[in-house]
PDB file of C-alpha atoms in Angstrom:
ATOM      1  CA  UNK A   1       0.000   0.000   0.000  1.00  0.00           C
ATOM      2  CA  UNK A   2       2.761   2.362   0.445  1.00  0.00           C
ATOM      3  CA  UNK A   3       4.378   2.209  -2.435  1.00  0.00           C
ATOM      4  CA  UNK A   4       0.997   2.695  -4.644  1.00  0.00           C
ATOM      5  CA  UNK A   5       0.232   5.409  -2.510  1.00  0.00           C
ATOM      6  CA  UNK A   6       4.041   7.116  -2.485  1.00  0.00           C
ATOM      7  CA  UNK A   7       3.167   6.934  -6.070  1.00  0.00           C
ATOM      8  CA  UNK A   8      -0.205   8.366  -6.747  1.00  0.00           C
ATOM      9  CA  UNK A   9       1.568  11.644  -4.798  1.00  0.00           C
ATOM     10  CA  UNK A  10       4.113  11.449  -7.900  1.00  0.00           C
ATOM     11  CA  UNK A  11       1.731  11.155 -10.195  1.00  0.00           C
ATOM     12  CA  UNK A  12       0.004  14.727  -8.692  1.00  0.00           C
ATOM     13  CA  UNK A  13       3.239  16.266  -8.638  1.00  0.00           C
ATOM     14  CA  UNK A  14       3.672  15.741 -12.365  1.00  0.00           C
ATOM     15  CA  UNK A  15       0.254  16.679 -12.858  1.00  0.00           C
ATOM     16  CA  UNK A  16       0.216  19.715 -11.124  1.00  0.00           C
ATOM     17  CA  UNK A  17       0.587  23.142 -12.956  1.00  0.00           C
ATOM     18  CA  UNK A  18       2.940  25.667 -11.502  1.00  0.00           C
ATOM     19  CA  UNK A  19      -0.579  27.925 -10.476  1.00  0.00           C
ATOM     20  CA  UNK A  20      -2.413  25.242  -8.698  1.00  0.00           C
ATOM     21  CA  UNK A  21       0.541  24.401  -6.519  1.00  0.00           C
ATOM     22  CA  UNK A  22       0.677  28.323  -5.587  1.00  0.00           C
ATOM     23  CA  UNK A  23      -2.743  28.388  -5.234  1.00  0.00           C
ATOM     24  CA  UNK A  24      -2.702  24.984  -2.353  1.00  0.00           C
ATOM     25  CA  UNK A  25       0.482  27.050  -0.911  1.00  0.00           C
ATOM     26  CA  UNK A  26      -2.016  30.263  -0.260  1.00  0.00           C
ATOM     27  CA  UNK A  27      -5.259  27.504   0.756  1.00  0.00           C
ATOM     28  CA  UNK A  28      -2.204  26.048   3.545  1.00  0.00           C
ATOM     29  CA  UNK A  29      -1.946  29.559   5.046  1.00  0.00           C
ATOM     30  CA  UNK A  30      -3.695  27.840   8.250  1.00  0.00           C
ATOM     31  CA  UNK A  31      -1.740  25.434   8.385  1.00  0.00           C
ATOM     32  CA  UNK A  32       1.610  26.032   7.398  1.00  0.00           C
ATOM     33  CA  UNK A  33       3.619  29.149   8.544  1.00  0.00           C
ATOM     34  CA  UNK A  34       4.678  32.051   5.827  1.00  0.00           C
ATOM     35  CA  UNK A  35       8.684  31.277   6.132  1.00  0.00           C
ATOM     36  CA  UNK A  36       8.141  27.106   5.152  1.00  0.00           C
ATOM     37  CA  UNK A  37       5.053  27.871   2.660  1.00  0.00           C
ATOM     38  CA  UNK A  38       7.923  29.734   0.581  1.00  0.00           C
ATOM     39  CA  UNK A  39      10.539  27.135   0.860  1.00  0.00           C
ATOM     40  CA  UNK A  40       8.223  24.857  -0.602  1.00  0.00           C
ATOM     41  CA  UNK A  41       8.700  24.600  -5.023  1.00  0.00           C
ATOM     42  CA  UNK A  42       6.827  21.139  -5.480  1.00  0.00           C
ATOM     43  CA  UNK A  43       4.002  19.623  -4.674  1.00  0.00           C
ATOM     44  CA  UNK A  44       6.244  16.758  -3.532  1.00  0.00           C
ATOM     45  CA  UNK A  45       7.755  18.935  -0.773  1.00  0.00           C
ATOM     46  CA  UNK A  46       4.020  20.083  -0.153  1.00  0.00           C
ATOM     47  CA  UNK A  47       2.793  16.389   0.982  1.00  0.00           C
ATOM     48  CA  UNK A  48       6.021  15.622   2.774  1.00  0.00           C
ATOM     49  CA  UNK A  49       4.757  19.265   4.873  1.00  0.00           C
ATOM     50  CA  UNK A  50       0.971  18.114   5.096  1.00  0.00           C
ATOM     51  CA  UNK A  51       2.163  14.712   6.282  1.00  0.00           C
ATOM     52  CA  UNK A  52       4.383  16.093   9.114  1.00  0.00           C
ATOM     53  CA  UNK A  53       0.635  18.138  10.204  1.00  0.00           C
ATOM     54  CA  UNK A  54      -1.076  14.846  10.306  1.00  0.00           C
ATOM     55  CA  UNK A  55      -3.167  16.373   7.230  1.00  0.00           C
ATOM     56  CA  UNK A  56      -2.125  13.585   4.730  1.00  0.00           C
ATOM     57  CA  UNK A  57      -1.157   9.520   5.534  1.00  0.00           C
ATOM     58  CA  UNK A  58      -2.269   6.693   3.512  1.00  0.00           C
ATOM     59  CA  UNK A  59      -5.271   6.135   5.374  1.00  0.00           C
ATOM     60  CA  UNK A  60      -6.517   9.579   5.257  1.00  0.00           C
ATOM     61  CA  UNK A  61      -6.251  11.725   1.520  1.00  0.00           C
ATOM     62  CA  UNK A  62      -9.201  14.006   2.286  1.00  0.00           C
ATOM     63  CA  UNK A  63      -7.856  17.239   3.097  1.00  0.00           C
ATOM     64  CA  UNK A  64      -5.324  16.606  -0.131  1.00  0.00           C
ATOM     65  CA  UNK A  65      -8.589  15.962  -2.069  1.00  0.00           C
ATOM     66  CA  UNK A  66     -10.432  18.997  -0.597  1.00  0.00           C
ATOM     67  CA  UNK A  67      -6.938  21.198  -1.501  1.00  0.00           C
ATOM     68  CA  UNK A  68      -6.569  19.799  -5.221  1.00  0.00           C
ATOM     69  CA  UNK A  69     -10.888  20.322  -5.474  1.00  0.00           C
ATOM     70  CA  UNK A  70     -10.632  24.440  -4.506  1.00  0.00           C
ATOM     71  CA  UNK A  71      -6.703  24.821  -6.527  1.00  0.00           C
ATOM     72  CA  UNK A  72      -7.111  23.275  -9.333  1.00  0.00           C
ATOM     73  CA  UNK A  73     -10.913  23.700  -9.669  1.00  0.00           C
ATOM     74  CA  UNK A  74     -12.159  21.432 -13.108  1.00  0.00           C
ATOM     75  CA  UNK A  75      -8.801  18.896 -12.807  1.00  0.00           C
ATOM     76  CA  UNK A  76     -11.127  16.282 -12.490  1.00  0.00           C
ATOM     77  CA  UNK A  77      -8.436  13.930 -13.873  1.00  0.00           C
ATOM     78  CA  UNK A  78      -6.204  14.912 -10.527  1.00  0.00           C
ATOM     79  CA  UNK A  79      -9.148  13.861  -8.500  1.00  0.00           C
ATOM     80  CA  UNK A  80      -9.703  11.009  -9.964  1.00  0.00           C
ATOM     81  CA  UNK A  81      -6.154   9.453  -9.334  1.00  0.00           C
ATOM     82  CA  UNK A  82      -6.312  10.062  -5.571  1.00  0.00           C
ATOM     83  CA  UNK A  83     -10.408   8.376  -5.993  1.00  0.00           C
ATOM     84  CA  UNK A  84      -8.284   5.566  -7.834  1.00  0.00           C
ATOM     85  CA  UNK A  85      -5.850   5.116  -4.737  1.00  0.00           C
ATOM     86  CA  UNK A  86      -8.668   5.505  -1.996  1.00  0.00           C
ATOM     87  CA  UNK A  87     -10.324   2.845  -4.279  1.00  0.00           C
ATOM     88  CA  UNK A  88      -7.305   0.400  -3.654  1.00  0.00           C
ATOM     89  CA  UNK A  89      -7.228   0.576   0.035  1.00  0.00           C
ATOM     90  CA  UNK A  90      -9.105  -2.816   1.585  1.00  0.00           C
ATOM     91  CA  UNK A  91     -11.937  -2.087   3.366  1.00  0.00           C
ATOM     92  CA  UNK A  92     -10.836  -2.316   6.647  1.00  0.00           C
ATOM     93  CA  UNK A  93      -8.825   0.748   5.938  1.00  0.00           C
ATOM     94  CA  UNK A  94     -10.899   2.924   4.314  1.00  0.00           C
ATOM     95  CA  UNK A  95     -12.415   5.602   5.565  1.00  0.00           C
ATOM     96  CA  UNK A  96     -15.687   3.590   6.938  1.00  0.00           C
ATOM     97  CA  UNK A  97     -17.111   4.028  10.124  1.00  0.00           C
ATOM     98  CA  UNK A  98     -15.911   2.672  12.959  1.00  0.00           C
ATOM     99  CA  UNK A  99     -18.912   1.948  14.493  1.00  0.00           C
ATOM    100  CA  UNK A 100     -22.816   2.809  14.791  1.00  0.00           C
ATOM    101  CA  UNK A 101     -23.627   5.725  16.596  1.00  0.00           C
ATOM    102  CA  UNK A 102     -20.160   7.240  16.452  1.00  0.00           C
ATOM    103  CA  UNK A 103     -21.251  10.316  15.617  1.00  0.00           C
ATOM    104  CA  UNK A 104     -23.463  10.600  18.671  1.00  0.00           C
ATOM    105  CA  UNK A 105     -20.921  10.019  20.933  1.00  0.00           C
ATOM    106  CA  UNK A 106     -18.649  12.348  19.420  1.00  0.00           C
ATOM    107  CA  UNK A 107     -21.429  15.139  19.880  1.00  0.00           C
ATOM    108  CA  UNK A 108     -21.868  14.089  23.637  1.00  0.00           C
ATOM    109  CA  UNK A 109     -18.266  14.341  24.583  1.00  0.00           C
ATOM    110  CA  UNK A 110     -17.807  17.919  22.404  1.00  0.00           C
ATOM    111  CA  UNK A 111     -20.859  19.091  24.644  1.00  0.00           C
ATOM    112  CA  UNK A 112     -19.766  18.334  27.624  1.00  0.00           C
ATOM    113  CA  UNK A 113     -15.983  18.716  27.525  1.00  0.00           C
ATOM    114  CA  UNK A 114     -14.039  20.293  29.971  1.00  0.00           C
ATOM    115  CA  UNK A 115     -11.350  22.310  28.406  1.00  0.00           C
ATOM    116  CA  UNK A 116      -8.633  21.232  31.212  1.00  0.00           C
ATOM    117  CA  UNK A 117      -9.187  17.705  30.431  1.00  0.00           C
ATOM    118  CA  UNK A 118      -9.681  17.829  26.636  1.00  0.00           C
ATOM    119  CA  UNK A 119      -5.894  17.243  26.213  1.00  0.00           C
ATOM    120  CA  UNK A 120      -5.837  14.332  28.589  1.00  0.00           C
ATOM    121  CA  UNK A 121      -8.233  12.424  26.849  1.00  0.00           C
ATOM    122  CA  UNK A 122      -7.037  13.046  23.344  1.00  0.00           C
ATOM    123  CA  UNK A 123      -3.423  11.276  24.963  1.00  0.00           C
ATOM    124  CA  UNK A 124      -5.424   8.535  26.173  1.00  0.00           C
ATOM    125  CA  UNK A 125      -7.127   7.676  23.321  1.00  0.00           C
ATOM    126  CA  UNK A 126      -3.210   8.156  21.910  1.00  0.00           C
ATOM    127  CA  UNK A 127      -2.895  10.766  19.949  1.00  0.00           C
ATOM    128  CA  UNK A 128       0.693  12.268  20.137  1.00  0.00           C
ATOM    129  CA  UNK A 129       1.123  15.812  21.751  1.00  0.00           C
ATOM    130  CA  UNK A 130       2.939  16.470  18.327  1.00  0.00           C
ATOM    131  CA  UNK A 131      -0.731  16.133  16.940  1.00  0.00           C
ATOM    132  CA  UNK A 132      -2.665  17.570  19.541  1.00  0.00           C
ATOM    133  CA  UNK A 133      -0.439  20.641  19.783  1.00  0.00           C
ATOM    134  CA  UNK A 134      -1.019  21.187  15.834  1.00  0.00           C
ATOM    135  CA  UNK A 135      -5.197  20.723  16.528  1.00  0.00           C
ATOM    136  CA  UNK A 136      -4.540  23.035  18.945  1.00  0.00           C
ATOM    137  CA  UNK A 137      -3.208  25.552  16.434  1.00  0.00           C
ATOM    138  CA  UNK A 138      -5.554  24.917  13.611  1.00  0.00           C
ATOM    139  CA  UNK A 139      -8.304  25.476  15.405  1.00  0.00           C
ATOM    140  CA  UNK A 140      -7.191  27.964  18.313  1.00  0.00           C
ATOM    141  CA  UNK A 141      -9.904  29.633  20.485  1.00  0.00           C
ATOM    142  CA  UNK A 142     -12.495  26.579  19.634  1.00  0.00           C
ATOM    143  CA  UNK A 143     -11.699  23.995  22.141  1.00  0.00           C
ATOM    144  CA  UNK A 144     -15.364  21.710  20.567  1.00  0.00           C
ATOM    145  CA  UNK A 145     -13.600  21.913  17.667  1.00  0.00           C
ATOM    146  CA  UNK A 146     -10.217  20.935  18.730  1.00  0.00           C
ATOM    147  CA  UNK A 147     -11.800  17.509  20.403  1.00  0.00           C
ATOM    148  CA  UNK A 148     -13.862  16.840  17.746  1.00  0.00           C
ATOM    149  CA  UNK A 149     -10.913  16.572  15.251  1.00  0.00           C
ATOM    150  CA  UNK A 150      -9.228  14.906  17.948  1.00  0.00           C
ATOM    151  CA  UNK A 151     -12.340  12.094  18.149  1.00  0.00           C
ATOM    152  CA  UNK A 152     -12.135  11.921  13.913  1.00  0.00           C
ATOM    153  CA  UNK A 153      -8.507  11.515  14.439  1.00  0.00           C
ATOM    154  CA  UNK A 154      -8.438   8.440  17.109  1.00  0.00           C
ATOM    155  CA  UNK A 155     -11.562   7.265  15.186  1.00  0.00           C
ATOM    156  CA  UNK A 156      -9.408   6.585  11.665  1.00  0.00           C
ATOM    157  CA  UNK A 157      -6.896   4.383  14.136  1.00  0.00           C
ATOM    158  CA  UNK A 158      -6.715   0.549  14.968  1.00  0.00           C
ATOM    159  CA  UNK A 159      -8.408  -0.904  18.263  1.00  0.00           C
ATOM    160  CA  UNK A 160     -11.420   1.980  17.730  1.00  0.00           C
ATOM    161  CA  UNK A 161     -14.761   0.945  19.834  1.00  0.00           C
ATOM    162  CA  UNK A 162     -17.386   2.252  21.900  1.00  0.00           C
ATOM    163  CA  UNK A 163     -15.757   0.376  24.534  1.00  0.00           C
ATOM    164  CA  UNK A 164     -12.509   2.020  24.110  1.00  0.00           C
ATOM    165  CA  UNK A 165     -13.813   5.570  23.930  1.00  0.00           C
ATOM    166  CA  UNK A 166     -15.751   5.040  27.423  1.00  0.00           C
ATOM    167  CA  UNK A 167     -12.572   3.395  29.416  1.00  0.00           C
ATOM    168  CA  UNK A 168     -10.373   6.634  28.234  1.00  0.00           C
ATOM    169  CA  UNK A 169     -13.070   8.949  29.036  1.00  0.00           C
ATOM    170  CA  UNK A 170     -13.533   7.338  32.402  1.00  0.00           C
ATOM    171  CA  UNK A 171      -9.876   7.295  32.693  1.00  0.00           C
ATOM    172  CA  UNK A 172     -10.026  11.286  32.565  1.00  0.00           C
ATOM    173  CA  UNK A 173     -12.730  11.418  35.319  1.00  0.00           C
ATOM    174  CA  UNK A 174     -15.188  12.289  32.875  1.00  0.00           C
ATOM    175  CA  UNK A 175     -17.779   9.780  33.828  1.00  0.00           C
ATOM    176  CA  UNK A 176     -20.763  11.284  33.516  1.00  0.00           C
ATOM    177  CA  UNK A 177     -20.088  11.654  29.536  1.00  0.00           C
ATOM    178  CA  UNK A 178     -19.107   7.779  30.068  1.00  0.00           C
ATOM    179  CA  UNK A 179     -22.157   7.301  31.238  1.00  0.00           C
ATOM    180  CA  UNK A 180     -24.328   9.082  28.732  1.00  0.00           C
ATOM    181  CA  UNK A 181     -22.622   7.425  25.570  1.00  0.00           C
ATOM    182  CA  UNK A 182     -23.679   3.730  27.390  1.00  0.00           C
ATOM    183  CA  UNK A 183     -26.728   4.887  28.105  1.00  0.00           C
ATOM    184  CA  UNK A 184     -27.189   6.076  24.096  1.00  0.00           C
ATOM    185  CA  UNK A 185     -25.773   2.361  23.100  1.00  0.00           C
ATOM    186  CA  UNK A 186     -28.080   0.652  25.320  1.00  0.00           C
ATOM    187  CA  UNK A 187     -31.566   2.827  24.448  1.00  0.00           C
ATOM    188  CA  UNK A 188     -34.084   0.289  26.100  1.00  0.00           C
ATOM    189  CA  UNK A 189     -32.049  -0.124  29.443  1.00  0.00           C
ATOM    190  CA  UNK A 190     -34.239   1.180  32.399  1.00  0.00           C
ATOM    191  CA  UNK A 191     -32.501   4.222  33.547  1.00  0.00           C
ATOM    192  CA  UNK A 192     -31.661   4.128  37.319  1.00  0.00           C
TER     193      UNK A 192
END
């Protein structure tokens, strides 16, 4: 999988015209600072950049996809050989999800988050401070949004359950949102 996928990013370099890799450099602005934006002249040393942000990896080519959709608006044939790749990947690695009711969860833990322990939980559900420092970043000033990349984050991972999600969150002390998300997976259980 690697290699097919080291090589789909060649194949967009070569595709690439000199304007739609400027135009990706200026749509990176959030993301990458002024000084290494300018040091970049590919698109090769653009991927290398998104994959040190956790933006790009095998498993996960959507922001690349979103970035090549707004640049180089009407390249449908650029699209298509990062649809081609995502196509490849076996099904356990695409971007399914992990399970039902996911979404719910995620929502429960956003609303109730406590911004001192948002960072703790994101750690025990293994995320690297590396990546958490760069959510951080992004999206400074919106801590909901900060966890909820977070959650998509662990979600696209191995070992990714319902089960897994409570234990770190009662880990962190957060067990009332523990509770809630059992109580949401088990919807006929009395409540006590």
């Amino acid at each position: 999988m690697a290699a097919f996928y080291r090589q789909m990013l060649v194949d967009l370099d070569r595709g690439l015209r000199p304007n739609e890799l400027e135009a990706m450099k200026y749509l990176c602005a959030d993301d990458i600072p002024l000084r290494r934006r300018e040091e970049i002249n590919r698109a090769l040393a653009l991927w290398e950049v998104l994959e040190e942000r956790q933006l790009l990896s095998p498993l996960d080519t959507h922001f690349l996809k979103s970035l090549i959709r707004k640049a180089a608006a009407g390249r449908d044939d650029l699209v298509a050989i990062i649809s081609g790749y995502e196509q490849q990947l076996p099904a356990s690695q695409s971007s399914a999800v992990p399970y039902a009711g996911i979404s719910k969860d995620f929502d429960i833990i956003v609303e109730g988050i406590n911004i001192k322990k948002w960072r703790t939980l994101a750690r025990r559900l293994g995320l690297s401070d590396q990546v958490i420092d760069n959510l951080a970043e992004k999206y400074h000033g919106n801590i909901q949004e900060q966890v909820r990349q977070a959650l998509i984050l662990w979600s696209k991972g191995d070992g990714v359950s319902r089960e897994s999600l409570v234990k770190a969150l009662k880990s962190c002390e957060m067990n009332m949102t523990a509770h809630k998300i059992e109580t949401l997976a088990q919807p006929n259980k009395a409540s006590s």
